[in-house]
Amino acid sequence: MGKRTVIPFGPQHPVLPEPVHLDLVVEDEKVVEAIPQIGFVHRGLEKLVEKRDFQVYVSITERICGICSFGHSLGYSQTVEALMGIEVPRRAEFLRVIWHELSRVHSHLLWLGLLADAFGFENLFMQCWRLRERILDIFEKTTGGRVILSACCVGGVYQDISDEDLRGIILVLDGMKSEYNELLKVFLGDRSVKSRLCDVGYLSKQQATELCVVGPFARASGITEDIRNYGYGAYGALAAFEPVVSEAGDGYGRSEVRALEVLQSMDIVKELVEKIPDTPVNVAPKGSPAAGSFAVSRLEQPRGECFYYAKGNGTKFLDRFRIRTPTSQNIGGMTTTLQGCDLQDVPLNVLTIDPCISCTER
Amino acid sequence: MSSTIKSPWLIHYDASSCNGCDIEVLACLTPLYDVERFGIINTGNPKHADIFLVTGSVNERNIGVLQQIYSQMLEPKVVIACGICACSGGVFRDCYNNLGGVDVAIPVDIYAPGCAVRPQAIIDAVVAGLGVLEEKRAAFAATGGKLAEKPVLASGLSSANKIVDGVSVRDAAFTKAREASKALASVTDRQEGANND
């Protein structure tokens, strides 16, 4: 048995786009234990709800995280709408899901790129990010922003997408699809990629259930849990929805789930564009959330299930707003996969859960 | 013109950004904007870097990390605050765990506002930073490798190298930043109180 050493990993580390600190207890080249420390990006956004008008706070929720920004504004709006009993126009629900699914495509492409970078395949990284820019172009065309969209509001969405632009989105996605399939061949079929990802960071279905992991991380271990299955918003209008699940449980399974979800999201956008009804896109909320009222809502973010809670107090400020983010659920799974892995696999294991520290710490 | 500004290397640190600016910094390095064609390379090692891109505002947990990275970079060096949070605290200014912009912790040369900052703005800021880098290099060379003046931290501390040594130095920065944010918070509270009435 070798001597135990503690290697600090992060907060500033080339593989980490975000600051998280891990104390890696290693024995020779094997990691015995990984102790995470967070708090580097804590801002205190949940508390800010007491200082901001509930309608203005939508813009703050978008800045909880720049990658899942639309999802958080959607989750917050859904919760406050449930709190106040607001019926959102149907077209707004469709537009929300279209933007949300496009966000998923951009988030997964971003992650696939970072994964490729982590195992040293720089060309693949660049190709993923090149494709991702097409989605950002759609965002810029439809909302004006590239990462912070400011499209969602309590009662609907701020702006409509014209039918011509909706057809344009389909054309862009169709153009992307053939190029993306080329990348998919590399991610799922390339021998060197497979040898780097297979059997790295294995998490069994049993462990995943016990640790309550969510999202693609859980689905890669064979858990068929996807909040979109419950048909919130416009997901109920889909003809069929089947979560992408892999039984592999390792890094390869996680990249497979996310890689295939990109295609799934493109199909969802396509289907919704064909079915979108013609109604107004927002209703103005009247009054304030009643004192003592509370509401919860759930959402499938690119990283997994996200849970929102809001409590009103009769004024235009909310009493409490709480989020349980997917990464906070997945950190337990991550430290489990790190136990017993090789030191060289640490960056890969950290990355394959797709950590979003900014969401987690708020 | 020196070789440094023909191929400046960047280091990026996410102070307490929402990721929006971070992914835009990364987007600058990828095919559409591709700053690598100007010789700009992203590095993870502070000792290799000429330009320090900071996104997000400063809080009590990361102020030390930020000063640590800054002090590890070799002279001449340029700090660019990317995004409105790094410039002034942005939308998070009123949060309890926010000390303000990056200039609370380390001296900032260029401010690139935006929420999220656009890649074009980042490229502009880096190009402007090259001018500052060249000036600093010339001044550095003129004195034969000694700093013309000791780097003065915005929080009133004198030497960048001393920051990591003493806890007292960090405490001074905390106290000053905390007082500033408290003063700001009381002003905004009063204003909001007036609005509510």
Coordinates of C-alpha atoms in Angstrom, one line a residue:
Chain A
M1 CA 0.0 0.0 0.0
G2 CA 1.3 3.4 -1.0
K3 CA 1.6 6.5 1.0
R4 CA -1.5 8.7 1.1
T5 CA -1.2 12.2 -0.3
V6 CA -3.8 15.0 -0.7
I7 CA -3.8 16.7 -4.1
P8 CA -5.8 19.9 -4.3
F9 CA -7.8 20.1 -7.6
G10 CA -9.2 23.5 -8.5
P11 CA -10.7 26.0 -8.0
Q12 CA -8.7 27.3 -10.9
H13 CA -7.8 24.3 -13.2
P14 CA -7.4 24.1 -16.9
V15 CA -10.2 21.5 -17.3
L16 CA -12.7 23.3 -15.1
P17 CA -14.6 26.1 -16.7
E18 CA -16.1 26.8 -13.3
P19 CA -14.5 27.0 -9.9
V20 CA -15.0 23.9 -7.6
H21 CA -12.4 22.6 -5.3
L22 CA -11.7 18.9 -4.7
D23 CA -9.3 17.5 -2.2
L24 CA -8.2 14.3 -3.8
V25 CA -6.8 11.8 -1.4
V26 CA -4.5 9.5 -3.5
E27 CA -2.6 6.4 -2.9
D28 CA 0.0 6.1 -5.6
E29 CA -2.1 6.8 -8.7
K30 CA -5.4 5.7 -7.3
V31 CA -7.9 8.2 -5.8
V32 CA -9.1 6.9 -2.4
E33 CA -11.5 9.7 -1.6
A34 CA -12.6 13.0 -3.2
I35 CA -13.8 15.7 -0.8
P36 CA -15.6 18.6 -2.7
Q37 CA -15.7 22.1 -1.4
I38 CA -18.0 24.7 -3.0
G39 CA -18.9 28.3 -2.4
F40 CA -16.7 30.1 -4.9
V41 CA -19.6 31.3 -6.9
H42 CA -22.2 31.8 -4.2
R43 CA -23.9 35.1 -4.6
G44 CA -27.1 34.7 -2.6
L45 CA -29.7 35.0 -5.3
E46 CA -32.5 33.3 -3.4
K47 CA -32.3 36.0 -0.8
L48 CA -32.5 38.7 -3.5
V49 CA -36.1 37.7 -4.1
E50 CA -37.0 39.8 -1.1
K51 CA -35.6 42.9 -2.7
R52 CA -36.9 42.5 -6.2
D53 CA -40.4 42.8 -7.7
F54 CA -41.6 39.2 -8.6
Q55 CA -41.8 40.2 -12.3
V56 CA -38.4 41.8 -12.3
Y57 CA -36.9 38.8 -10.6
V58 CA -37.3 36.7 -13.8
S59 CA -34.2 38.6 -15.1
I60 CA -32.3 37.5 -12.0
T61 CA -33.3 33.9 -12.3
E62 CA -31.9 33.9 -15.9
R63 CA -28.6 34.9 -14.4
I64 CA -28.5 32.0 -11.9
C65 CA -26.7 30.2 -14.7
G66 CA -25.7 31.4 -18.2
I67 CA -26.0 27.9 -19.7
C68 CA -29.4 26.9 -18.4
S69 CA -30.6 30.5 -18.3
F70 CA -33.8 30.0 -20.2
G71 CA -34.7 27.0 -18.2
H72 CA -34.4 28.9 -14.9
S73 CA -36.6 31.7 -16.1
L74 CA -39.1 29.2 -17.4
G75 CA -39.1 27.3 -14.0
Y76 CA -39.5 30.5 -12.0
S77 CA -42.3 31.7 -14.3
Q78 CA -44.1 28.4 -14.1
T79 CA -43.9 28.5 -10.3
V80 CA -45.2 32.0 -10.0
E81 CA -48.0 31.3 -12.5
A82 CA -49.0 28.3 -10.4
L83 CA -48.9 30.6 -7.3
M84 CA -51.2 33.2 -8.9
G85 CA -53.3 30.9 -11.0
I86 CA -52.3 32.4 -14.3
E87 CA -53.3 30.5 -17.4
V88 CA -50.5 30.9 -20.0
P89 CA -51.6 31.2 -23.6
R90 CA -51.0 28.0 -25.6
R91 CA -48.6 29.6 -28.1
A92 CA -46.4 30.9 -25.3
E93 CA -46.1 27.4 -23.9
F94 CA -45.0 26.1 -27.3
L95 CA -42.5 28.9 -27.8
R96 CA -41.1 28.3 -24.3
V97 CA -40.6 24.7 -25.0
I98 CA -39.0 25.5 -28.4
W99 CA -36.5 27.8 -26.7
H100 CA -36.0 25.4 -23.9
E101 CA -35.2 22.5 -26.3
L102 CA -32.9 24.7 -28.3
S103 CA -31.1 25.5 -25.0
R104 CA -30.7 21.8 -24.4
V105 CA -29.1 21.4 -27.9
H106 CA -26.7 24.2 -27.2
S107 CA -25.9 23.0 -23.7
H108 CA -25.3 19.4 -24.8
L109 CA -23.2 20.5 -27.7
L110 CA -21.2 22.7 -25.3
W111 CA -20.7 19.7 -23.0
L112 CA -19.8 17.3 -25.8
G113 CA -17.2 19.8 -26.9
L114 CA -15.7 20.1 -23.3
L115 CA -15.7 16.4 -23.0
A116 CA -13.7 16.1 -26.3
D117 CA -11.3 18.7 -25.0
A118 CA -10.9 16.8 -21.7
F119 CA -9.8 13.7 -23.5
G120 CA -7.6 15.6 -25.8
F121 CA -9.5 15.6 -29.0
E122 CA -9.3 19.2 -29.8
N123 CA -10.6 19.0 -33.4
L124 CA -13.9 17.4 -32.1
F125 CA -14.2 20.2 -29.5
M126 CA -13.9 22.9 -32.1
Q127 CA -16.4 21.1 -34.4
C128 CA -19.0 20.9 -31.5
W129 CA -18.6 24.5 -30.7
R130 CA -18.8 25.5 -34.4
L131 CA -22.2 23.7 -34.6
R132 CA -23.3 25.3 -31.4
E133 CA -23.0 28.7 -32.8
R134 CA -25.9 28.0 -35.2
I135 CA -28.2 27.6 -32.2
L136 CA -26.8 30.8 -30.8
D137 CA -27.6 32.5 -34.1
I138 CA -31.2 31.3 -33.8
F139 CA -31.3 32.8 -30.3
E140 CA -29.9 36.1 -31.5
K141 CA -32.3 36.3 -34.3
T142 CA -35.4 35.5 -32.2
T143 CA -34.6 37.2 -28.9
G144 CA -31.5 39.4 -29.5
G145 CA -29.3 37.7 -26.9
R146 CA -26.8 34.9 -27.4
V147 CA -26.8 33.4 -23.9
I148 CA -29.1 35.4 -21.7
L149 CA -32.3 35.4 -23.7
S150 CA -34.7 37.6 -21.6
A151 CA -37.6 36.0 -23.5
C152 CA -39.6 34.4 -20.7
C153 CA -41.9 36.4 -18.4
V154 CA -44.5 35.7 -15.8
G155 CA -47.6 35.1 -17.9
G156 CA -46.0 34.0 -21.2
V157 CA -43.1 35.2 -23.3
Y158 CA -42.1 38.7 -24.2
Q159 CA -41.9 38.2 -27.9
D160 CA -43.4 36.0 -30.6
I161 CA -41.4 34.2 -33.3
S162 CA -43.0 34.8 -36.7
D163 CA -44.0 31.7 -38.8
E164 CA -41.3 32.6 -41.3
D165 CA -38.6 32.5 -38.5
L166 CA -40.0 29.3 -37.2
R167 CA -39.6 27.8 -40.7
G168 CA -36.1 29.3 -40.7
I169 CA -35.3 27.4 -37.4
I170 CA -36.3 24.1 -39.0
L171 CA -34.0 24.8 -42.0
V172 CA -31.1 25.6 -39.7
L173 CA -31.7 22.4 -37.6
D174 CA -32.0 20.3 -40.8
G175 CA -28.7 21.7 -42.0
M176 CA -27.1 20.9 -38.7
K177 CA -28.4 17.4 -38.5
S178 CA -26.3 15.9 -41.3
E179 CA -23.2 17.6 -39.9
Y180 CA -24.0 16.5 -36.4
N181 CA -24.5 12.9 -37.5
E182 CA -20.8 13.0 -38.6
L183 CA -19.8 14.1 -35.1
L184 CA -22.1 11.4 -33.6
K185 CA -20.2 8.7 -35.6
V186 CA -17.0 9.9 -33.8
F187 CA -18.5 10.1 -30.4
L188 CA -20.2 6.8 -30.5
G189 CA -18.1 4.7 -32.9
D190 CA -14.5 5.9 -32.8
R191 CA -12.2 3.4 -31.4
S192 CA -9.9 5.8 -29.5
V193 CA -12.9 7.8 -28.1
K194 CA -14.4 4.5 -26.9
S195 CA -11.3 3.3 -25.3
R196 CA -11.1 6.6 -23.3
L197 CA -14.7 6.6 -22.2
C198 CA -15.7 3.0 -21.7
D199 CA -15.5 1.7 -18.1
V200 CA -14.5 5.1 -16.8
G201 CA -16.5 6.3 -13.8
Y202 CA -18.9 3.4 -13.6
L203 CA -22.1 4.0 -11.5
S204 CA -24.5 1.1 -11.3
K205 CA -28.3 1.5 -11.4
Q206 CA -28.5 0.5 -7.7
Q207 CA -25.9 3.2 -6.8
A208 CA -27.6 5.8 -9.0
T209 CA -31.0 5.1 -7.3
E210 CA -29.5 5.3 -3.8
L211 CA -27.7 8.5 -4.5
C212 CA -30.7 10.1 -6.1
V213 CA -28.8 11.3 -9.2
V214 CA -30.9 12.9 -11.9
G215 CA -30.9 13.8 -15.5
P216 CA -28.6 12.3 -18.2
F217 CA -26.3 11.0 -15.4
A218 CA -29.1 8.9 -14.0
R219 CA -30.4 7.9 -17.5
A220 CA -26.9 6.7 -18.4
S221 CA -27.2 4.2 -15.5
G222 CA -30.5 2.8 -16.8
I223 CA -33.0 5.0 -14.8
T224 CA -35.9 6.0 -17.1
E225 CA -36.7 9.2 -15.3
D226 CA -37.3 12.4 -17.4
I227 CA -39.6 15.1 -16.2
R228 CA -40.6 15.9 -19.8
N229 CA -42.4 12.5 -19.6
Y230 CA -45.0 14.1 -17.3
G231 CA -46.1 16.5 -20.1
Y232 CA -45.7 19.9 -18.5
G233 CA -46.1 22.9 -20.8
A234 CA -46.3 21.9 -24.5
Y235 CA -44.7 18.5 -23.9
G236 CA -48.2 17.1 -23.6
A237 CA -48.8 18.0 -27.2
L238 CA -46.1 15.7 -28.5
A239 CA -47.3 12.6 -30.2
A240 CA -44.8 10.4 -28.3
F241 CA -41.9 11.0 -25.9
E242 CA -39.4 8.3 -24.9
P243 CA -36.5 9.2 -22.7
V244 CA -33.0 8.4 -24.0
V245 CA -31.6 5.7 -21.7
S246 CA -28.4 3.8 -21.7
E247 CA -27.5 0.8 -19.6
A248 CA -23.7 1.4 -19.8
G249 CA -23.4 3.4 -16.6
D250 CA -19.9 4.7 -17.6
G251 CA -18.6 7.8 -19.3
Y252 CA -19.5 6.3 -22.7
G253 CA -23.1 5.9 -21.6
R254 CA -23.3 9.5 -20.4
S255 CA -21.9 10.9 -23.6
E256 CA -24.3 8.6 -25.6
V257 CA -27.4 9.8 -23.7
R258 CA -26.5 13.4 -24.2
A259 CA -25.4 13.0 -27.8
L260 CA -28.7 11.3 -28.7
E261 CA -30.7 13.8 -26.7
V262 CA -29.5 16.5 -29.1
L263 CA -31.3 14.7 -32.0
Q264 CA -34.3 14.1 -29.8
S265 CA -34.5 17.8 -28.9
M266 CA -34.2 18.8 -32.6
D267 CA -37.2 16.5 -33.4
I268 CA -39.2 18.0 -30.6
V269 CA -38.6 21.5 -31.9
K270 CA -39.6 20.3 -35.4
E271 CA -42.8 18.7 -34.2
L272 CA -43.9 21.7 -32.1
V273 CA -43.3 24.1 -34.9
E274 CA -45.7 22.1 -37.0
K275 CA -48.3 22.1 -34.3
I276 CA -48.0 25.6 -32.9
P277 CA -51.4 27.3 -32.4
D278 CA -52.1 30.9 -33.2
T279 CA -52.9 32.7 -29.9
P280 CA -51.5 35.8 -28.1
V281 CA -48.1 35.1 -26.4
N282 CA -48.6 36.7 -23.0
V283 CA -51.2 37.8 -20.4
A284 CA -50.5 40.5 -17.8
P285 CA -50.4 39.2 -14.3
K286 CA -52.9 41.0 -12.0
G287 CA -52.2 41.7 -8.4
S288 CA -49.6 40.0 -6.3
P289 CA -49.1 36.5 -5.0
A290 CA -51.5 36.0 -2.0
A291 CA -50.1 35.9 1.5
G292 CA -49.3 32.3 2.7
S293 CA -49.7 30.8 -0.8
F294 CA -47.0 28.6 -2.1
A295 CA -46.4 26.6 -5.2
V296 CA -43.9 24.1 -6.6
S297 CA -42.9 23.1 -10.1
R298 CA -40.5 20.8 -11.7
L299 CA -38.6 21.0 -15.0
E300 CA -36.2 18.9 -16.9
Q301 CA -33.1 21.0 -17.3
P302 CA -30.3 19.9 -19.7
R303 CA -28.6 18.6 -16.5
G304 CA -31.6 16.9 -15.0
E305 CA -34.6 17.5 -12.8
C306 CA -34.8 21.0 -11.3
F307 CA -37.3 21.7 -8.5
Y308 CA -38.7 25.2 -7.7
Y309 CA -40.6 26.4 -4.7
A310 CA -42.1 29.9 -4.2
K311 CA -44.0 31.4 -1.4
G312 CA -46.0 34.6 -1.6
N313 CA -46.7 37.2 1.2
G314 CA -49.4 39.4 -0.4
T315 CA -46.9 42.0 -1.6
K316 CA -45.1 42.3 -4.9
F317 CA -42.1 40.7 -3.3
L318 CA -42.0 36.9 -2.7
D319 CA -41.4 35.6 0.8
R320 CA -39.2 32.7 -0.3
F321 CA -37.9 31.3 -3.6
R322 CA -36.0 28.0 -3.5
I323 CA -34.4 25.9 -6.2
R324 CA -33.0 22.5 -6.0
T325 CA -30.6 22.1 -8.9
P326 CA -29.6 19.0 -10.8
T327 CA -25.9 19.3 -10.0
S328 CA -26.4 19.5 -6.3
Q329 CA -28.1 16.1 -6.6
N330 CA -25.3 14.7 -8.8
I331 CA -22.3 15.7 -6.7
G332 CA -22.8 12.7 -4.5
G333 CA -22.7 10.5 -7.6
M334 CA -19.6 12.3 -8.8
T335 CA -17.6 11.7 -5.6
T336 CA -18.7 8.0 -5.7
T337 CA -17.4 7.6 -9.3
L338 CA -14.1 9.3 -8.2
Q339 CA -13.5 6.8 -5.4
G340 CA -11.0 4.2 -6.7
C341 CA -10.5 5.8 -10.1
D342 CA -7.1 6.6 -11.6
L343 CA -5.8 10.1 -11.1
Q344 CA -5.7 10.7 -14.9
D345 CA -9.5 9.9 -15.0
V346 CA -10.4 12.6 -12.5
P347 CA -11.1 15.4 -15.0
L348 CA -13.1 13.1 -17.1
N349 CA -15.2 11.9 -14.2
V350 CA -15.8 15.4 -13.0
L351 CA -16.9 16.4 -16.5
T352 CA -19.2 13.5 -17.3
I353 CA -21.8 14.6 -14.7
D354 CA -21.9 17.9 -16.5
P355 CA -21.4 20.0 -13.4
C356 CA -23.0 23.4 -13.3
I357 CA -21.5 25.0 -10.2
S358 CA -23.2 28.3 -10.8
C359 CA -26.7 26.8 -10.6
T360 CA -25.7 24.8 -7.5
E361 CA -24.4 27.7 -5.5
R362 CA -26.5 30.5 -6.8
Chain B
M1 CA 6.7 46.1 -30.8
S2 CA 7.7 43.2 -28.8
S3 CA 6.9 39.5 -29.4
T4 CA 4.6 39.5 -26.3
I5 CA 1.9 41.4 -28.0
K6 CA 2.1 39.3 -31.1
S7 CA 1.1 36.3 -29.2
P8 CA -0.4 37.1 -25.8
W9 CA -1.5 34.1 -23.7
L10 CA -4.7 34.3 -21.7
I11 CA -5.7 32.9 -18.4
H12 CA -9.4 32.9 -17.5
Y13 CA -10.9 32.7 -14.1
D14 CA -14.6 32.6 -13.2
A15 CA -14.9 34.7 -10.0
S16 CA -18.6 34.4 -9.4
S17 CA -20.0 34.7 -12.8
C18 CA -23.2 33.0 -14.0
N19 CA -21.3 31.1 -16.8
G20 CA -22.8 33.4 -19.4
C21 CA -19.5 35.4 -19.8
D22 CA -17.4 32.2 -19.4
I23 CA -19.0 30.5 -22.3
E24 CA -18.6 33.6 -24.4
V25 CA -14.9 33.7 -23.5
L26 CA -14.6 30.1 -24.6
A27 CA -16.7 30.9 -27.7
C28 CA -14.0 33.5 -28.6
L29 CA -11.4 30.6 -28.9
T30 CA -13.6 28.4 -31.1
P31 CA -14.1 28.5 -34.8
L32 CA -16.6 31.4 -35.4
Y33 CA -14.5 34.0 -33.6
D34 CA -11.2 32.1 -33.4
V35 CA -8.8 34.5 -31.6
E36 CA -6.1 31.9 -32.1
R37 CA -5.5 33.4 -35.6
F38 CA -4.1 36.4 -33.7
G39 CA -1.8 34.2 -31.7
I40 CA -3.9 34.4 -28.6
I41 CA -3.8 31.1 -26.7
N42 CA -5.8 30.1 -23.7
T43 CA -3.6 28.6 -20.9
G44 CA -4.4 27.2 -17.5
N45 CA -1.1 28.2 -16.0
P46 CA -0.8 31.7 -14.4
K47 CA 2.9 31.8 -14.9
H48 CA 2.5 31.4 -18.7
A49 CA -0.2 34.1 -19.0
D50 CA 0.1 37.7 -20.1
I51 CA -3.6 38.6 -19.9
F52 CA -5.9 37.8 -17.0
L53 CA -9.6 37.6 -18.1
V54 CA -11.9 37.7 -15.1
T55 CA -15.6 37.1 -15.3
G56 CA -18.0 37.7 -12.5
S57 CA -17.9 39.6 -9.3
V58 CA -15.8 39.1 -6.2
N59 CA -17.0 37.4 -3.0
E60 CA -15.4 36.5 0.2
R61 CA -14.5 33.0 -0.8
N62 CA -12.9 33.8 -4.1
I63 CA -11.1 37.1 -3.4
G64 CA -8.1 35.1 -2.2
V65 CA -8.0 32.9 -5.2
L66 CA -8.2 35.9 -7.5
Q67 CA -5.3 37.6 -5.8
Q68 CA -3.3 34.4 -5.7
I69 CA -3.6 33.9 -9.5
Y70 CA -2.8 37.6 -10.1
S71 CA 0.3 37.4 -7.9
Q72 CA 1.5 34.3 -9.7
M73 CA 1.4 36.0 -13.1
L74 CA 4.7 37.4 -14.2
E75 CA 5.2 41.1 -15.1
P76 CA 4.1 42.7 -17.4
K77 CA 0.5 41.6 -17.1
V78 CA -2.9 43.0 -17.9
V79 CA -6.2 42.4 -16.2
I80 CA -9.5 42.6 -18.1
A81 CA -12.8 42.6 -16.4
C82 CA -15.2 40.7 -18.7
G83 CA -18.9 41.5 -18.2
I84 CA -20.8 43.9 -16.1
C85 CA -20.5 41.8 -12.9
A86 CA -16.7 41.9 -13.2
C87 CA -16.9 45.7 -13.8
S88 CA -19.2 46.7 -11.0
G89 CA -21.1 43.7 -9.5
G90 CA -23.9 44.0 -12.1
V91 CA -27.3 42.5 -11.2
F92 CA -25.7 40.7 -8.2
R93 CA -24.6 44.0 -6.6
D94 CA -27.3 43.9 -4.0
C95 CA -26.6 40.3 -3.0
Y96 CA -25.3 39.7 0.5
N97 CA -22.3 37.7 -0.7
N98 CA -21.0 40.2 -3.2
L99 CA -18.1 42.6 -2.5
G100 CA -18.3 44.3 -5.9
G101 CA -16.4 44.3 -9.1
V102 CA -13.0 42.7 -9.7
D103 CA -11.2 46.0 -8.9
V104 CA -12.1 45.4 -5.3
A105 CA -9.4 42.6 -5.3
I106 CA -6.9 43.4 -8.0
P107 CA -6.1 46.4 -10.3
V108 CA -8.1 46.3 -13.5
D109 CA -6.7 47.7 -16.8
I110 CA -9.6 47.2 -19.2
Y111 CA -13.4 47.0 -18.5
A112 CA -15.6 45.1 -21.0
P113 CA -19.2 45.6 -20.0
G114 CA -22.2 43.5 -21.2
C115 CA -24.5 40.9 -19.9
A116 CA -23.4 38.5 -21.1
V117 CA -20.4 40.2 -22.6
R118 CA -20.4 39.7 -26.4
P119 CA -17.4 37.9 -28.0
Q120 CA -16.8 41.0 -30.1
A121 CA -16.4 43.1 -26.9
I122 CA -14.0 40.6 -25.4
I123 CA -11.8 40.7 -28.6
D124 CA -11.9 44.5 -28.5
A125 CA -10.9 44.5 -24.9
V126 CA -8.0 42.1 -25.5
V127 CA -6.8 44.2 -28.4
A128 CA -7.0 47.3 -26.2
G129 CA -5.2 45.3 -23.5
L130 CA -2.3 44.7 -25.9
G131 CA -1.6 48.4 -26.0
V132 CA -1.5 48.5 -22.2
L133 CA 0.7 45.4 -22.2
E134 CA 3.2 47.0 -24.6
E135 CA 3.3 50.2 -22.4
K136 CA 3.9 48.1 -19.3
R137 CA 6.6 46.1 -21.1
A138 CA 8.4 49.2 -22.3
A139 CA 8.3 50.7 -18.8
F140 CA 9.5 47.4 -17.4
A141 CA 12.4 47.1 -19.9
A142 CA 13.4 50.8 -19.4
T143 CA 14.0 50.1 -15.7
G144 CA 16.1 47.0 -16.5
G145 CA 13.5 44.5 -15.3
K146 CA 12.4 46.4 -12.1
L147 CA 8.9 47.6 -11.7
A148 CA 8.7 51.4 -12.4
E149 CA 6.3 51.6 -9.5
K150 CA 5.1 49.0 -7.2
P151 CA 1.8 47.6 -8.3
V152 CA -0.8 49.3 -6.2
L153 CA -4.0 47.3 -5.5
A154 CA -7.2 49.1 -5.7
S155 CA -8.0 48.3 -2.1
G156 CA -5.0 50.4 -1.1
L157 CA -2.5 47.5 -0.6
S158 CA 1.0 48.2 -1.9
S159 CA 2.6 45.0 -3.3
A160 CA 1.0 42.3 -5.3
N161 CA 3.5 39.8 -4.0
K162 CA 2.6 40.3 -0.4
I163 CA -1.0 39.5 -0.8
V164 CA -0.9 35.8 -0.3
D165 CA 1.5 35.9 2.6
G166 CA -0.5 37.6 5.3
V167 CA -4.0 37.1 6.4
S168 CA -4.0 40.6 7.7
V169 CA -3.7 42.0 4.2
R170 CA -6.7 40.0 3.1
D171 CA -8.6 41.1 6.1
A172 CA -8.0 44.7 5.2
A173 CA -9.4 44.1 1.7
F174 CA -12.4 42.4 3.2
T175 CA -13.1 45.2 5.6
K176 CA -12.8 47.8 3.0
A177 CA -15.0 46.0 0.5
R178 CA -17.6 45.1 3.1
E179 CA -17.9 48.7 4.2
A180 CA -18.3 49.8 0.6
S181 CA -21.0 47.2 -0.1
K182 CA -22.8 48.1 3.2
A183 CA -22.8 51.8 2.3
L184 CA -24.2 50.9 -1.2
A185 CA -26.8 48.5 0.3
S186 CA -28.1 51.1 2.7
V187 CA -28.4 53.6 -0.2
T188 CA -30.3 51.2 -2.4
D189 CA -32.5 50.1 0.5
R190 CA -33.5 53.7 1.1
Q191 CA -34.2 54.2 -2.5
E192 CA -36.3 51.0 -2.7
G193 CA -38.2 52.1 0.5
A194 CA -39.0 55.4 -1.2
N195 CA -40.2 53.5 -4.3
N196 CA -42.5 51.3 -2.3
D197 CA -44.1 54.2 -0.5

